[in-house]
């Protein structure tokens, strides 16, 4: 369905857990108190919401978290959502640590693509950024997904003074591997507020100095706001998700659901509608009504450029980045 500004909302990001096996410094650096399991929607409840959302025109689902593969049975959920009438694509965003273990099951259940977060190819820096020594597991996960021909996108967040110089090493992954590398500007959400982003405009300039003029690649690469470029000789493309300067709100097509069943229409604001009570009471009319309300009242745009306007206080891991 269309929101109040005429945008077609056909994409839903669903966080299935607030837990994670990594502690990325801009996302979940400290021990946080987990939401009790009984507050978290069961797979059956998520399936019911997706069935209802599909009647409103949601066609694409991204399963995220926290770390979605840290929740037992994630491939089963993927299979359940793939079977929902009207759902065309189910994809996953993961830190990749458990991917080699689950990739085959995910493929079997029909996963359409995977986004793997990776900010560095240096072991020591990986540990500094994520709090864990797991780079090798992530690289194995990437290889396993590629071998199984699951389309792969790498998501990299660059931080000033930390991994900013690694853009080339990360971009080079798309040189000889059939995957896209996307640079996501750090957003001032949760712990992300404490870090200075590397702006994609600057990065594009550096890339053009290195590789010559980059040609926009207008093929459809996925669900989202990334702008892609092809680099001569590269198998994959380079994408930029520029939340701050390249404000992409005009073409925003998404809503989010947190692991506890809060429907959020925009990352920037703390407004959300809790669907859990209606869901658990079996009141499908109310579930439908809340989804319609969230979509209809989706804000026209985020206000990340004006920090005082950002009302969302939760960390990215509990919202579902
Ligand atoms: N654990 C999974 C992962 O890391 O891909 C899924 C959840 S994680 C919250 C999803 C994405 O959000 C990751 O690519 C992560 O780098 C990104 N992210 C987290 N905090 C962010 C922030 N403040 N700004 C931009 N991206 C952020
Ligand atoms: Fe975990 Fe993903 Fe957040 Fe890192 S970015 S702490 S992997 S949820």
mmCIF file of C-alpha atoms and ligand atoms in Angstrom:
data_model
loop_
_atom_site.group_PDB
_atom_site.id
_atom_site.type_symbol
_atom_site.label_atom_id
_atom_site.label_comp_id
_atom_site.label_asym_id
_atom_site.label_seq_id
_atom_site.Cartn_x
_atom_site.Cartn_y
_atom_site.Cartn_z
ATOM 1 C CA UNK A 1 0.000 0.000 0.000
ATOM 2 C CA UNK A 2 1.022 3.618 -0.376
ATOM 3 C CA UNK A 3 1.969 5.743 2.603
ATOM 4 C CA UNK A 4 0.725 9.286 3.233
ATOM 5 C CA UNK A 5 3.312 10.680 0.793
ATOM 6 C CA UNK A 6 2.497 8.323 -2.081
ATOM 7 C CA UNK A 7 5.435 5.980 -1.537
ATOM 8 C CA UNK A 8 4.757 2.305 -2.240
ATOM 9 C CA UNK A 9 5.684 0.345 0.899
ATOM 10 C CA UNK A 10 6.539 -3.187 -0.148
ATOM 11 C CA UNK A 11 9.519 -4.084 2.041
ATOM 12 C CA UNK A 12 9.615 -5.097 5.696
ATOM 13 C CA UNK A 13 12.725 -5.598 7.821
ATOM 14 C CA UNK A 14 12.084 -7.975 10.669
ATOM 15 C CA UNK A 15 14.391 -8.280 13.646
ATOM 16 C CA UNK A 16 14.080 -11.770 15.087
ATOM 17 C CA UNK A 17 16.339 -11.270 18.110
ATOM 18 C CA UNK A 18 18.023 -8.491 20.069
ATOM 19 C CA UNK A 19 20.892 -10.864 20.955
ATOM 20 C CA UNK A 20 24.228 -11.008 19.183
ATOM 21 C CA UNK A 21 27.483 -12.945 19.342
ATOM 22 C CA UNK A 22 29.552 -9.858 18.422
ATOM 23 C CA UNK A 23 29.934 -6.528 20.197
ATOM 24 C CA UNK A 24 30.440 -4.000 17.411
ATOM 25 C CA UNK A 25 31.580 -0.767 18.972
ATOM 26 C CA UNK A 26 28.996 1.358 17.109
ATOM 27 C CA UNK A 27 26.101 -1.023 17.664
ATOM 28 C CA UNK A 28 26.214 -3.106 20.849
ATOM 29 C CA UNK A 29 29.549 -2.593 22.567
ATOM 30 C CA UNK A 30 28.598 -3.470 26.125
ATOM 31 C CA UNK A 31 26.672 -6.185 27.863
ATOM 32 C CA UNK A 32 23.126 -5.034 27.563
ATOM 33 C CA UNK A 33 20.126 -6.484 29.292
ATOM 34 C CA UNK A 34 18.360 -8.776 26.892
ATOM 35 C CA UNK A 35 14.653 -8.681 26.372
ATOM 36 C CA UNK A 36 13.110 -11.752 28.095
ATOM 37 C CA UNK A 37 12.425 -14.519 25.568
ATOM 38 C CA UNK A 38 8.685 -14.458 26.240
ATOM 39 C CA UNK A 39 8.587 -10.864 24.970
ATOM 40 C CA UNK A 40 10.119 -11.908 21.676
ATOM 41 C CA UNK A 41 7.751 -12.946 18.908
ATOM 42 C CA UNK A 42 7.715 -16.646 18.085
ATOM 43 C CA UNK A 43 8.275 -17.745 14.495
ATOM 44 C CA UNK A 44 4.567 -18.561 14.220
ATOM 45 C CA UNK A 45 3.688 -15.027 15.368
ATOM 46 C CA UNK A 46 6.126 -13.499 12.877
ATOM 47 C CA UNK A 47 4.555 -15.623 10.151
ATOM 48 C CA UNK A 48 1.072 -14.343 11.066
ATOM 49 C CA UNK A 49 2.249 -10.704 10.882
ATOM 50 C CA UNK A 50 3.914 -11.335 7.520
ATOM 51 C CA UNK A 51 0.732 -12.944 6.166
ATOM 52 C CA UNK A 52 -1.191 -9.839 7.176
ATOM 53 C CA UNK A 53 1.502 -7.486 5.857
ATOM 54 C CA UNK A 54 1.472 -9.341 2.526
ATOM 55 C CA UNK A 55 -2.234 -8.518 2.120
ATOM 56 C CA UNK A 56 -1.199 -4.848 2.338
ATOM 57 C CA UNK A 57 1.401 -5.198 -0.398
ATOM 58 C CA UNK A 58 4.565 -6.209 1.453
ATOM 59 C CA UNK A 59 6.486 -8.384 -1.001
ATOM 60 C CA UNK A 60 10.033 -8.474 0.325
ATOM 61 C CA UNK A 61 11.245 -9.453 3.764
ATOM 62 C CA UNK A 62 14.669 -8.925 5.301
ATOM 63 C CA UNK A 63 15.384 -11.056 8.362
ATOM 64 C CA UNK A 64 17.758 -9.217 10.684
ATOM 65 C CA UNK A 65 18.623 -8.687 14.354
ATOM 66 C CA UNK A 66 20.700 -8.574 16.599
ATOM 67 C CA UNK A 67 22.288 -11.544 14.924
ATOM 68 C CA UNK A 68 19.537 -13.538 13.211
ATOM 69 C CA UNK A 69 21.661 -16.688 12.945
ATOM 70 C CA UNK A 70 22.167 -16.590 16.720
ATOM 71 C CA UNK A 71 18.482 -17.500 17.045
ATOM 72 C CA UNK A 72 18.020 -21.245 16.766
ATOM 73 C CA UNK A 73 15.903 -22.239 13.787
ATOM 74 C CA UNK A 74 16.482 -19.134 11.652
ATOM 75 C CA UNK A 75 16.488 -21.209 8.411
ATOM 76 C CA UNK A 76 13.113 -22.684 9.431
ATOM 77 C CA UNK A 77 11.684 -19.188 9.706
ATOM 78 C CA UNK A 78 13.095 -18.310 6.286
ATOM 79 C CA UNK A 79 11.273 -21.346 4.868
ATOM 80 C CA UNK A 80 8.028 -20.344 6.617
ATOM 81 C CA UNK A 81 8.164 -16.792 5.265
ATOM 82 C CA UNK A 82 9.037 -17.932 1.748
ATOM 83 C CA UNK A 83 5.754 -19.861 1.688
ATOM 84 C CA UNK A 84 3.586 -16.859 2.587
ATOM 85 C CA UNK A 85 1.423 -15.962 -0.428
ATOM 86 C CA UNK A 86 2.530 -12.630 -1.887
ATOM 87 C CA UNK A 87 6.051 -12.768 -0.450
ATOM 88 C CA UNK A 88 8.459 -12.757 -3.360
ATOM 89 C CA UNK A 89 11.814 -12.442 -1.642
ATOM 90 C CA UNK A 90 13.244 -13.329 1.745
ATOM 91 C CA UNK A 91 16.790 -12.162 2.432
ATOM 92 C CA UNK A 92 19.019 -12.084 5.504
ATOM 93 C CA UNK A 93 21.446 -9.618 7.065
ATOM 94 C CA UNK A 94 24.104 -11.316 9.173
ATOM 95 C CA UNK A 95 27.516 -10.729 10.673
ATOM 96 C CA UNK A 96 28.482 -13.959 8.876
ATOM 97 C CA UNK A 97 30.075 -15.779 11.823
ATOM 98 C CA UNK A 98 27.584 -18.687 11.718
ATOM 99 C CA UNK A 99 26.957 -18.510 7.997
ATOM 100 C CA UNK A 100 29.093 -21.413 6.855
ATOM 101 C CA UNK A 101 27.198 -23.591 9.350
ATOM 102 C CA UNK A 102 23.730 -22.565 8.145
ATOM 103 C CA UNK A 103 24.213 -21.560 4.493
ATOM 104 C CA UNK A 104 23.158 -24.910 3.095
ATOM 105 C CA UNK A 105 19.966 -25.014 5.166
ATOM 106 C CA UNK A 106 19.209 -21.407 4.255
ATOM 107 C CA UNK A 107 19.642 -22.183 0.570
ATOM 108 C CA UNK A 108 17.412 -25.245 0.913
ATOM 109 C CA UNK A 109 14.713 -23.136 2.565
ATOM 110 C CA UNK A 110 14.804 -20.702 -0.338
ATOM 111 C CA UNK A 111 16.817 -17.745 0.956
ATOM 112 C CA UNK A 112 17.111 -15.280 -1.942
ATOM 113 C CA UNK A 113 20.215 -13.362 -0.890
ATOM 114 C CA UNK A 114 22.441 -12.553 2.054
ATOM 115 C CA UNK A 115 24.014 -9.308 3.266
ATOM 116 C CA UNK A 116 27.155 -9.876 5.281
ATOM 117 C CA UNK A 117 28.530 -7.110 7.473
ATOM 118 C CA UNK A 118 32.293 -6.747 7.294
ATOM 119 C CA UNK A 119 34.191 -3.579 8.124
ATOM 120 C CA UNK A 120 37.784 -4.796 7.891
ATOM 121 C CA UNK A 121 39.966 -7.558 6.500
ATOM 122 C CA UNK A 122 42.540 -7.143 9.228
ATOM 123 C CA UNK A 123 42.264 -9.654 12.075
ATOM 124 C CA UNK A 124 43.379 -7.316 14.830
ATOM 125 C CA UNK A 125 41.131 -4.519 13.673
ATOM 126 C CA UNK A 126 38.228 -6.924 13.309
ATOM 127 C CA UNK A 127 38.595 -7.745 16.990
ATOM 128 C CA UNK A 128 38.854 -4.058 17.890
ATOM 129 C CA UNK A 129 35.670 -3.241 15.999
ATOM 130 C CA UNK A 130 33.560 -6.293 16.857
ATOM 131 C CA UNK A 131 35.036 -7.301 20.211
ATOM 132 C CA UNK A 132 35.604 -10.869 18.961
ATOM 133 C CA UNK A 133 38.272 -12.765 17.032
ATOM 134 C CA UNK A 134 35.987 -14.096 14.294
ATOM 135 C CA UNK A 135 37.266 -12.696 10.989
ATOM 136 C CA UNK A 136 38.125 -16.140 9.646
ATOM 137 C CA UNK A 137 34.625 -17.465 10.348
ATOM 138 C CA UNK A 138 33.102 -14.519 8.460
ATOM 139 C CA UNK A 139 35.397 -15.038 5.466
ATOM 140 C CA UNK A 140 34.472 -18.750 5.459
ATOM 141 C CA UNK A 141 30.808 -17.752 5.554
ATOM 142 C CA UNK A 142 31.256 -15.529 2.499
ATOM 143 C CA UNK A 143 32.961 -18.325 0.565
ATOM 144 C CA UNK A 144 30.303 -20.882 1.522
ATOM 145 C CA UNK A 145 27.477 -18.580 0.420
ATOM 146 C CA UNK A 146 29.223 -17.910 -2.898
ATOM 147 C CA UNK A 147 29.842 -21.623 -3.483
ATOM 148 C CA UNK A 148 26.136 -22.261 -2.912
ATOM 149 C CA UNK A 149 25.345 -19.436 -5.347
ATOM 150 C CA UNK A 150 23.479 -17.386 -2.783
ATOM 151 C CA UNK A 151 23.795 -13.765 -3.975
ATOM 152 C CA UNK A 152 26.090 -11.904 -1.551
ATOM 153 C CA UNK A 153 26.395 -8.258 -0.628
ATOM 154 C CA UNK A 154 29.037 -7.065 1.795
ATOM 155 C CA UNK A 155 27.981 -4.163 4.032
ATOM 156 C CA UNK A 156 30.842 -2.031 5.338
ATOM 157 C CA UNK A 157 30.640 0.869 7.749
ATOM 158 C CA UNK A 158 33.743 3.067 7.764
ATOM 159 C CA UNK A 159 34.775 5.071 10.810
ATOM 160 C CA UNK A 160 37.138 8.034 10.761
ATOM 161 C CA UNK A 161 40.469 7.182 12.346
ATOM 162 C CA UNK A 162 39.674 3.468 12.513
ATOM 163 C CA UNK A 163 39.092 1.526 9.302
ATOM 164 C CA UNK A 164 38.661 4.410 6.839
ATOM 165 C CA UNK A 165 41.780 3.452 4.911
ATOM 166 C CA UNK A 166 40.424 -0.023 4.307
ATOM 167 C CA UNK A 167 37.935 1.079 1.676
ATOM 168 C CA UNK A 168 40.158 -0.202 -1.084
ATOM 169 C CA UNK A 169 40.778 -3.634 0.443
ATOM 170 C CA UNK A 170 37.042 -3.998 1.007
ATOM 171 C CA UNK A 171 36.126 -2.719 -2.475
ATOM 172 C CA UNK A 172 38.640 -5.154 -3.961
ATOM 173 C CA UNK A 173 36.479 -8.044 -2.701
ATOM 174 C CA UNK A 174 34.195 -7.216 -5.631
ATOM 175 C CA UNK A 175 37.112 -7.386 -8.065
ATOM 176 C CA UNK A 176 37.474 -11.136 -8.352
ATOM 177 C CA UNK A 177 34.424 -12.350 -6.469
ATOM 178 C CA UNK A 178 30.855 -12.223 -7.706
ATOM 179 C CA UNK A 179 29.543 -10.029 -4.917
ATOM 180 C CA UNK A 180 28.652 -6.396 -4.337
ATOM 181 C CA UNK A 181 30.376 -4.267 -1.701
ATOM 182 C CA UNK A 182 28.306 -1.470 -0.172
ATOM 183 C CA UNK A 183 29.562 1.338 1.991
ATOM 184 C CA UNK A 184 27.018 2.415 4.581
ATOM 185 C CA UNK A 185 27.442 5.810 6.208
ATOM 186 C CA UNK A 186 27.463 5.554 9.984
ATOM 187 C CA UNK A 187 24.074 6.703 11.244
ATOM 188 C CA UNK A 188 23.635 8.680 14.461
ATOM 189 C CA UNK A 189 21.561 5.935 16.055
ATOM 190 C CA UNK A 190 22.426 4.380 19.400
ATOM 191 C CA UNK A 191 26.183 4.091 19.923
ATOM 192 C CA UNK A 192 26.667 5.234 16.303
ATOM 193 C CA UNK A 193 26.243 8.805 17.612
ATOM 194 C CA UNK A 194 29.711 8.615 19.156
ATOM 195 C CA UNK A 195 31.520 7.943 15.880
ATOM 196 C CA UNK A 196 32.540 10.193 13.070
ATOM 197 C CA UNK A 197 31.312 8.817 9.776
ATOM 198 C CA UNK A 198 33.259 8.671 6.553
ATOM 199 C CA UNK A 199 31.011 10.311 3.991
ATOM 200 C CA UNK A 200 30.365 8.436 0.792
ATOM 201 C CA UNK A 201 30.887 11.571 -1.309
ATOM 202 C CA UNK A 202 34.538 11.625 -0.151
ATOM 203 C CA UNK A 203 34.850 7.911 -0.729
ATOM 204 C CA UNK A 204 33.495 8.110 -4.267
ATOM 205 C CA UNK A 205 36.127 10.774 -5.057
ATOM 206 C CA UNK A 206 38.901 8.551 -3.698
ATOM 207 C CA UNK A 207 37.618 5.623 -5.706
ATOM 208 C CA UNK A 208 37.505 7.665 -8.887
ATOM 209 C CA UNK A 209 41.091 8.804 -8.270
ATOM 210 C CA UNK A 210 42.068 5.144 -8.012
ATOM 211 C CA UNK A 211 39.856 3.486 -10.624
ATOM 212 C CA UNK A 212 38.899 6.341 -12.982
ATOM 213 C CA UNK A 213 35.359 7.592 -13.502
ATOM 214 C CA UNK A 214 32.821 5.120 -12.110
ATOM 215 C CA UNK A 215 29.758 4.403 -14.211
ATOM 216 C CA UNK A 216 26.388 4.282 -12.455
ATOM 217 C CA UNK A 217 25.082 0.735 -12.532
ATOM 218 C CA UNK A 218 21.313 1.022 -12.814
ATOM 219 C CA UNK A 219 20.485 -2.690 -12.681
ATOM 220 C CA UNK A 220 18.266 -3.570 -9.739
ATOM 221 C CA UNK A 221 20.511 -4.994 -7.013
ATOM 222 C CA UNK A 222 18.072 -5.376 -4.152
ATOM 223 C CA UNK A 223 15.422 -3.722 -2.041
ATOM 224 C CA UNK A 224 17.078 -0.646 -0.821
ATOM 225 C CA UNK A 225 18.462 2.826 -1.194
ATOM 226 C CA UNK A 226 21.984 1.967 -2.371
ATOM 227 C CA UNK A 227 23.343 3.690 -5.470
ATOM 228 C CA UNK A 228 25.598 1.331 -7.412
ATOM 229 C CA UNK A 229 28.589 1.885 -9.664
ATOM 230 C CA UNK A 230 30.512 -0.512 -11.813
ATOM 231 C CA UNK A 231 34.283 -0.481 -11.762
ATOM 232 C CA UNK A 232 36.081 -1.611 -14.930
ATOM 233 C CA UNK A 233 37.267 -5.209 -14.532
ATOM 234 C CA UNK A 234 35.290 -5.854 -11.351
ATOM 235 C CA UNK A 235 32.940 -8.842 -11.182
ATOM 236 C CA UNK A 236 30.675 -7.193 -8.637
ATOM 237 C CA UNK A 237 29.479 -3.616 -8.148
ATOM 238 C CA UNK A 238 30.192 -1.001 -5.504
ATOM 239 C CA UNK A 239 27.203 0.469 -3.684
ATOM 240 C CA UNK A 240 26.820 3.523 -1.503
ATOM 241 C CA UNK A 241 24.156 3.888 1.151
ATOM 242 C CA UNK A 242 24.386 7.526 2.056
ATOM 243 C CA UNK A 243 21.868 8.046 4.795
ATOM 244 C CA UNK A 244 23.174 11.468 5.737
ATOM 245 C CA UNK A 245 23.923 13.453 2.590
ATOM 246 C CA UNK A 246 22.247 11.348 -0.045
ATOM 247 C CA UNK A 247 18.903 11.562 1.708
ATOM 248 C CA UNK A 248 16.969 8.759 0.045
ATOM 249 C CA UNK A 249 13.694 9.213 1.934
ATOM 250 C CA UNK A 250 11.715 10.088 -1.219
ATOM 251 C CA UNK A 251 12.100 6.531 -2.406
ATOM 252 C CA UNK A 252 11.904 4.844 1.001
ATOM 253 C CA UNK A 253 9.841 1.672 0.647
ATOM 254 C CA UNK A 254 10.133 0.076 4.054
ATOM 255 C CA UNK A 255 8.753 -0.514 7.509
ATOM 256 C CA UNK A 256 10.446 -2.389 10.325
ATOM 257 C CA UNK A 257 9.339 -4.748 13.032
ATOM 258 C CA UNK A 258 11.441 -5.210 16.167
ATOM 259 C CA UNK A 259 11.866 -8.619 17.793
ATOM 260 C CA UNK A 260 9.185 -7.675 20.328
ATOM 261 C CA UNK A 261 6.655 -6.721 17.676
ATOM 262 C CA UNK A 262 6.997 -2.946 17.538
ATOM 263 C CA UNK A 263 6.278 -1.620 14.075
ATOM 264 C CA UNK A 264 8.529 1.291 13.140
ATOM 265 C CA UNK A 265 8.142 3.378 10.029
ATOM 266 C CA UNK A 266 11.388 5.370 10.302
ATOM 267 C CA UNK A 267 14.731 4.646 12.014
ATOM 268 C CA UNK A 268 15.148 8.218 13.193
ATOM 269 C CA UNK A 269 12.136 8.555 15.470
ATOM 270 C CA UNK A 270 11.024 6.698 18.571
ATOM 271 C CA UNK A 271 7.420 6.336 17.377
ATOM 272 C CA UNK A 272 6.369 2.737 17.069
ATOM 273 C CA UNK A 273 3.160 0.749 17.316
ATOM 274 C CA UNK A 274 3.117 -2.423 19.377
ATOM 275 C CA UNK A 275 1.407 -5.217 17.520
ATOM 276 C CA UNK A 276 2.118 -7.950 20.065
ATOM 277 C CA UNK A 277 -0.946 -7.572 22.278
ATOM 278 C CA UNK A 278 -3.367 -7.719 19.366
ATOM 279 C CA UNK A 279 -1.412 -10.576 17.839
ATOM 280 C CA UNK A 280 -1.439 -12.617 21.042
ATOM 281 C CA UNK A 281 -5.142 -11.910 21.528
ATOM 282 C CA UNK A 282 -5.766 -13.235 18.009
ATOM 283 C CA UNK A 283 -7.294 -9.874 17.009
ATOM 284 C CA UNK A 284 -6.303 -9.860 13.359
ATOM 285 C CA UNK A 285 -8.448 -6.864 12.559
ATOM 286 C CA UNK A 286 -6.385 -4.842 15.024
ATOM 287 C CA UNK A 287 -3.091 -6.279 13.680
ATOM 288 C CA UNK A 288 -4.134 -5.160 10.209
ATOM 289 C CA UNK A 289 -5.244 -1.770 11.519
ATOM 290 C CA UNK A 290 -1.899 -1.179 13.275
ATOM 291 C CA UNK A 291 0.069 -2.072 10.141
ATOM 292 C CA UNK A 292 -2.087 0.264 8.053
ATOM 293 C CA UNK A 293 -1.628 3.023 10.643
ATOM 294 C CA UNK A 294 2.163 2.609 10.711
ATOM 295 C CA UNK A 295 2.379 2.769 6.922
ATOM 296 C CA UNK A 296 -0.070 5.676 6.559
ATOM 297 C CA UNK A 297 1.743 7.764 9.176
ATOM 298 C CA UNK A 298 5.281 7.085 7.943
ATOM 299 C CA UNK A 299 7.223 10.355 8.324
ATOM 300 C CA UNK A 300 8.230 12.166 5.165
ATOM 301 C CA UNK A 301 11.944 11.915 5.986
ATOM 302 C CA UNK A 302 14.504 11.264 8.669
ATOM 303 C CA UNK A 303 16.316 14.164 10.355
ATOM 304 C CA UNK A 304 19.744 12.600 10.896
ATOM 305 C CA UNK A 305 21.411 15.875 9.932
ATOM 306 C CA UNK A 306 19.826 17.600 12.954
ATOM 307 C CA UNK A 307 20.868 15.538 15.948
ATOM 308 C CA UNK A 308 18.347 17.184 18.280
ATOM 309 C CA UNK A 309 15.525 15.893 16.066
ATOM 310 C CA UNK A 310 16.561 12.251 16.490
ATOM 311 C CA UNK A 311 14.216 10.824 19.083
ATOM 312 C CA UNK A 312 15.085 7.135 18.695
ATOM 313 C CA UNK A 313 17.119 6.172 21.769
ATOM 314 C CA UNK A 314 17.412 2.406 21.265
ATOM 315 C CA UNK A 315 20.514 0.711 19.871
ATOM 316 C CA UNK A 316 20.533 -0.487 16.290
ATOM 317 C CA UNK A 317 20.669 -4.106 17.470
ATOM 318 C CA UNK A 318 17.328 -3.862 19.249
ATOM 319 C CA UNK A 319 15.631 -1.983 16.413
ATOM 320 C CA UNK A 320 16.982 -4.273 13.693
ATOM 321 C CA UNK A 321 19.374 -2.295 11.518
HETATM 322 N N1 LIG B 1 23.988 -8.666 13.102
HETATM 323 C C1 LIG B 1 23.638 -8.475 11.746
HETATM 324 C C2 LIG B 1 24.745 -7.756 11.004
HETATM 325 O O1 LIG B 1 25.679 -7.259 11.638
HETATM 326 O O2 LIG B 1 24.643 -7.685 9.775
HETATM 327 C C3 LIG B 1 22.324 -7.768 11.519
HETATM 328 C C4 LIG B 1 21.979 -6.595 12.388
HETATM 329 S S1 LIG B 1 23.058 -5.207 12.247
HETATM 330 C C5 LIG B 1 22.266 -4.070 13.362
HETATM 331 C C6 LIG B 1 22.664 -4.633 10.614
HETATM 332 C C7 LIG B 1 23.590 -3.636 10.018
HETATM 333 O O3 LIG B 1 23.490 -2.428 10.731
HETATM 334 C C8 LIG B 1 25.060 -4.019 10.015
HETATM 335 O O4 LIG B 1 25.539 -3.971 8.683
HETATM 336 C C9 LIG B 1 25.726 -2.944 10.848
HETATM 337 O O5 LIG B 1 27.007 -2.632 10.377
HETATM 338 C C10 LIG B 1 24.755 -1.804 10.669
HETATM 339 N N2 LIG B 1 24.808 -0.801 11.713
HETATM 340 C C11 LIG B 1 24.735 -0.951 13.052
HETATM 341 N N3 LIG B 1 24.790 0.247 13.665
HETATM 342 C C12 LIG B 1 24.893 1.175 12.685
HETATM 343 C C13 LIG B 1 24.987 2.620 12.667
HETATM 344 N N4 LIG B 1 24.964 3.335 13.770
HETATM 345 N N5 LIG B 1 25.067 3.226 11.459
HETATM 346 C C14 LIG B 1 25.073 2.515 10.307
HETATM 347 N N6 LIG B 1 24.981 1.180 10.256
HETATM 348 C C15 LIG B 1 24.899 0.519 11.433
HETATM 349 FE FE1 LIG B 2 25.836 -7.649 16.335
HETATM 350 FE FE2 LIG B 2 25.302 -6.837 13.864
HETATM 351 FE FE3 LIG B 2 25.269 -5.116 15.915
HETATM 352 FE FE4 LIG B 2 27.574 -6.097 15.155
HETATM 353 S S1 LIG B 2 26.233 -4.806 13.900
HETATM 354 S S2 LIG B 2 26.852 -5.944 17.293
HETATM 355 S S3 LIG B 2 27.024 -8.078 14.499
HETATM 356 S S4 LIG B 2 23.892 -6.784 15.613
#
